[in-house]
Amino acid sequence: IRRDDGHTLAGVNPYFQVVDPSRFYDPALPNITGRPVDVCFELDSSGNQVRGGMCDEATAHGTRSSVAFDDPTSGWRGAHHFMDVNDNTVDNPDGPTVWYTDPFGHHGRPAPFPGSRQSWSSDPRVP
């Protein structure tokens, strides 16, 4: 949450994690979406292929030539997510206790303005 002058009043820095994601960003692909299971079937310039772990399961130890990303034998489901909070900051030592901002948390002011919403209150009596 930032005041109208740009000063940060409050902020969070979360870190979102996905275990065994089903996709990743690849700007070289037409739809920019890469699939980890597809990497198991790629050959490098020497003809080597990824081996071990979920790639062994997906390729049935090299006996399959492909597996769809949503096939049950693909271990990359991305179903387990969690978040770490890196840090939280609050810098409003002299008040006021209630702040209104635009929908993006910017242009914070102590009084409502057109299009604003109450973004923060350090007063437990204010909902």
mmCIF file of C-alpha atoms in Angstrom:
data_model
loop_
_atom_site.group_PDB
_atom_site.id
_atom_site.type_symbol
_atom_site.label_atom_id
_atom_site.label_comp_id
_atom_site.label_asym_id
_atom_site.label_seq_id
_atom_site.Cartn_x
_atom_site.Cartn_y
_atom_site.Cartn_z
ATOM 1 C CA ILE A 1 0.000 0.000 0.000
ATOM 2 C CA ARG A 2 1.523 3.305 -1.084
ATOM 3 C CA ARG A 3 0.701 6.865 -0.210
ATOM 4 C CA ASP A 4 -0.103 9.343 -2.943
ATOM 5 C CA ASP A 5 3.531 10.552 -2.775
ATOM 6 C CA GLY A 6 4.823 6.998 -3.428
ATOM 7 C CA HIS A 7 5.938 6.187 0.142
ATOM 8 C CA THR A 8 5.268 2.514 0.978
ATOM 9 C CA LEU A 9 3.023 2.193 4.023
ATOM 10 C CA ALA A 10 2.673 -1.584 4.053
ATOM 11 C CA GLY A 11 3.892 -4.415 1.881
ATOM 12 C CA VAL A 12 4.259 -8.170 1.679
ATOM 13 C CA ASN A 13 6.749 -10.249 -0.271
ATOM 14 C CA PRO A 14 5.298 -13.739 -0.766
ATOM 15 C CA TYR A 15 7.075 -16.560 -2.537
ATOM 16 C CA PHE A 16 4.722 -19.028 -4.225
ATOM 17 C CA GLN A 17 5.931 -22.540 -4.920
ATOM 18 C CA VAL A 18 4.504 -25.421 -6.929
ATOM 19 C CA VAL A 19 5.826 -28.928 -6.400
ATOM 20 C CA ASP A 20 6.199 -30.920 -9.632
ATOM 21 C CA PRO A 21 4.578 -28.246 -11.843
ATOM 22 C CA SER A 22 2.679 -29.399 -14.907
ATOM 23 C CA ARG A 23 3.940 -26.512 -17.035
ATOM 24 C CA PHE A 24 6.635 -23.868 -17.315
ATOM 25 C CA TYR A 25 7.201 -20.689 -19.296
ATOM 26 C CA ASP A 26 9.140 -21.181 -22.540
ATOM 27 C CA PRO A 27 9.141 -18.167 -24.865
ATOM 28 C CA ALA A 28 10.550 -20.343 -27.685
ATOM 29 C CA LEU A 29 7.309 -22.338 -27.933
ATOM 30 C CA PRO A 30 4.343 -21.070 -29.970
ATOM 31 C CA ASN A 31 2.006 -21.101 -26.951
ATOM 32 C CA ILE A 32 4.859 -20.214 -24.498
ATOM 33 C CA THR A 33 3.955 -23.233 -22.357
ATOM 34 C CA GLY A 34 6.461 -26.029 -21.864
ATOM 35 C CA ARG A 35 5.626 -29.326 -20.215
ATOM 36 C CA PRO A 36 8.150 -31.048 -17.921
ATOM 37 C CA VAL A 37 7.015 -34.493 -19.072
ATOM 38 C CA ASP A 38 7.962 -33.566 -22.654
ATOM 39 C CA VAL A 39 11.538 -32.934 -21.525
ATOM 40 C CA CYS A 40 11.786 -36.643 -20.633
ATOM 41 C CA PHE A 41 11.501 -37.498 -24.334
ATOM 42 C CA GLU A 42 13.939 -34.910 -25.699
ATOM 43 C CA LEU A 43 17.384 -35.874 -26.916
ATOM 44 C CA ASP A 44 20.384 -33.602 -26.519
ATOM 45 C CA SER A 45 22.939 -33.080 -29.296
ATOM 46 C CA SER A 46 24.720 -36.299 -28.250
ATOM 47 C CA GLY A 47 21.512 -38.350 -28.327
ATOM 48 C CA ASN A 48 21.244 -38.530 -24.537
ATOM 49 C CA GLN A 49 17.906 -38.433 -22.772
ATOM 50 C CA VAL A 50 16.931 -37.447 -19.220
ATOM 51 C CA ARG A 51 16.783 -40.496 -16.968
ATOM 52 C CA GLY A 52 15.702 -41.213 -13.419
ATOM 53 C CA GLY A 53 12.824 -40.409 -11.125
ATOM 54 C CA MET A 54 9.613 -39.278 -12.766
ATOM 55 C CA CYS A 55 11.135 -39.464 -16.252
ATOM 56 C CA ASP A 56 11.703 -43.208 -15.780
ATOM 57 C CA GLU A 57 8.074 -43.542 -14.708
ATOM 58 C CA ALA A 58 6.734 -41.408 -17.583
ATOM 59 C CA THR A 59 8.797 -43.191 -20.254
ATOM 60 C CA ALA A 60 8.335 -46.635 -18.676
ATOM 61 C CA HIS A 61 12.150 -46.830 -18.534
ATOM 62 C CA GLY A 62 12.512 -45.793 -22.151
ATOM 63 C CA THR A 63 9.795 -47.996 -23.671
ATOM 64 C CA ARG A 64 7.320 -45.166 -24.401
ATOM 65 C CA SER A 65 7.899 -42.512 -27.027
ATOM 66 C CA SER A 66 5.526 -39.899 -25.555
ATOM 67 C CA VAL A 67 3.062 -39.202 -22.765
ATOM 68 C CA ALA A 68 0.438 -36.463 -22.701
ATOM 69 C CA PHE A 69 0.944 -33.899 -19.955
ATOM 70 C CA ASP A 70 -2.407 -34.855 -18.395
ATOM 71 C CA ASP A 71 -1.808 -38.619 -18.559
ATOM 72 C CA PRO A 72 -1.947 -40.253 -15.098
ATOM 73 C CA THR A 73 1.556 -41.670 -15.669
ATOM 74 C CA SER A 74 2.951 -38.127 -15.812
ATOM 75 C CA GLY A 75 4.096 -37.256 -12.306
ATOM 76 C CA TRP A 76 3.925 -33.529 -13.020
ATOM 77 C CA ARG A 77 0.509 -32.519 -11.780
ATOM 78 C CA GLY A 78 1.283 -29.276 -9.948
ATOM 79 C CA ALA A 79 -1.324 -30.178 -7.357
ATOM 80 C CA HIS A 80 0.780 -29.273 -4.313
ATOM 81 C CA HIS A 81 1.184 -25.525 -3.786
ATOM 82 C CA PHE A 82 2.449 -23.533 -0.862
ATOM 83 C CA MET A 83 3.589 -20.040 -0.020
ATOM 84 C CA ASP A 84 6.448 -18.667 2.046
ATOM 85 C CA VAL A 85 6.269 -15.144 3.400
ATOM 86 C CA ASN A 86 9.657 -13.539 2.832
ATOM 87 C CA ASP A 87 8.875 -10.379 4.737
ATOM 88 C CA ASN A 88 6.131 -7.998 5.759
ATOM 89 C CA THR A 89 6.729 -4.282 6.194
ATOM 90 C CA VAL A 90 4.711 -1.525 7.829
ATOM 91 C CA ASP A 91 5.932 2.066 7.867
ATOM 92 C CA ASN A 92 3.259 4.378 9.233
ATOM 93 C CA PRO A 93 4.673 5.573 12.568
ATOM 94 C CA ASP A 94 2.700 8.807 12.792
ATOM 95 C CA GLY A 95 -0.647 7.631 11.384
ATOM 96 C CA PRO A 96 -3.302 8.183 10.220
ATOM 97 C CA THR A 97 -4.830 4.857 11.172
ATOM 98 C CA VAL A 98 -7.058 4.434 8.088
ATOM 99 C CA TRP A 99 -5.901 4.589 4.440
ATOM 100 C CA TYR A 100 -7.852 4.557 1.181
ATOM 101 C CA THR A 101 -6.217 3.592 -2.128
ATOM 102 C CA ASP A 102 -7.093 2.816 -5.709
ATOM 103 C CA PRO A 103 -7.785 -0.882 -6.442
ATOM 104 C CA PHE A 104 -4.049 -1.487 -6.934
ATOM 105 C CA GLY A 105 -3.038 -0.176 -3.502
ATOM 106 C CA HIS A 106 -1.608 3.075 -4.855
ATOM 107 C CA HIS A 107 -2.365 6.771 -4.278
ATOM 108 C CA GLY A 108 -3.079 6.180 -0.576
ATOM 109 C CA ARG A 109 -4.881 8.994 1.203
ATOM 110 C CA PRO A 110 -6.458 9.246 4.651
ATOM 111 C CA ALA A 111 -9.885 10.129 3.171
ATOM 112 C CA PRO A 112 -11.978 8.313 0.550
ATOM 113 C CA PHE A 113 -11.793 9.533 -3.053
ATOM 114 C CA PRO A 114 -13.695 8.489 -6.216
ATOM 115 C CA GLY A 115 -12.930 4.866 -7.035
ATOM 116 C CA SER A 116 -11.048 4.284 -3.780
ATOM 117 C CA ARG A 117 -11.458 1.549 -1.237
ATOM 118 C CA GLN A 118 -10.395 1.295 2.362
ATOM 119 C CA SER A 119 -7.131 -0.594 2.070
ATOM 120 C CA TRP A 120 -5.769 -0.585 5.555
ATOM 121 C CA SER A 121 -6.596 0.239 9.127
ATOM 122 C CA SER A 122 -4.268 -0.023 12.080
ATOM 123 C CA ASP A 123 -7.173 0.730 14.387
ATOM 124 C CA PRO A 124 -8.863 -2.499 15.596
ATOM 125 C CA ARG A 125 -12.152 -0.590 15.982
ATOM 126 C CA VAL A 126 -12.293 0.157 12.242
ATOM 127 C CA PRO A 127 -13.474 -2.806 10.123
#
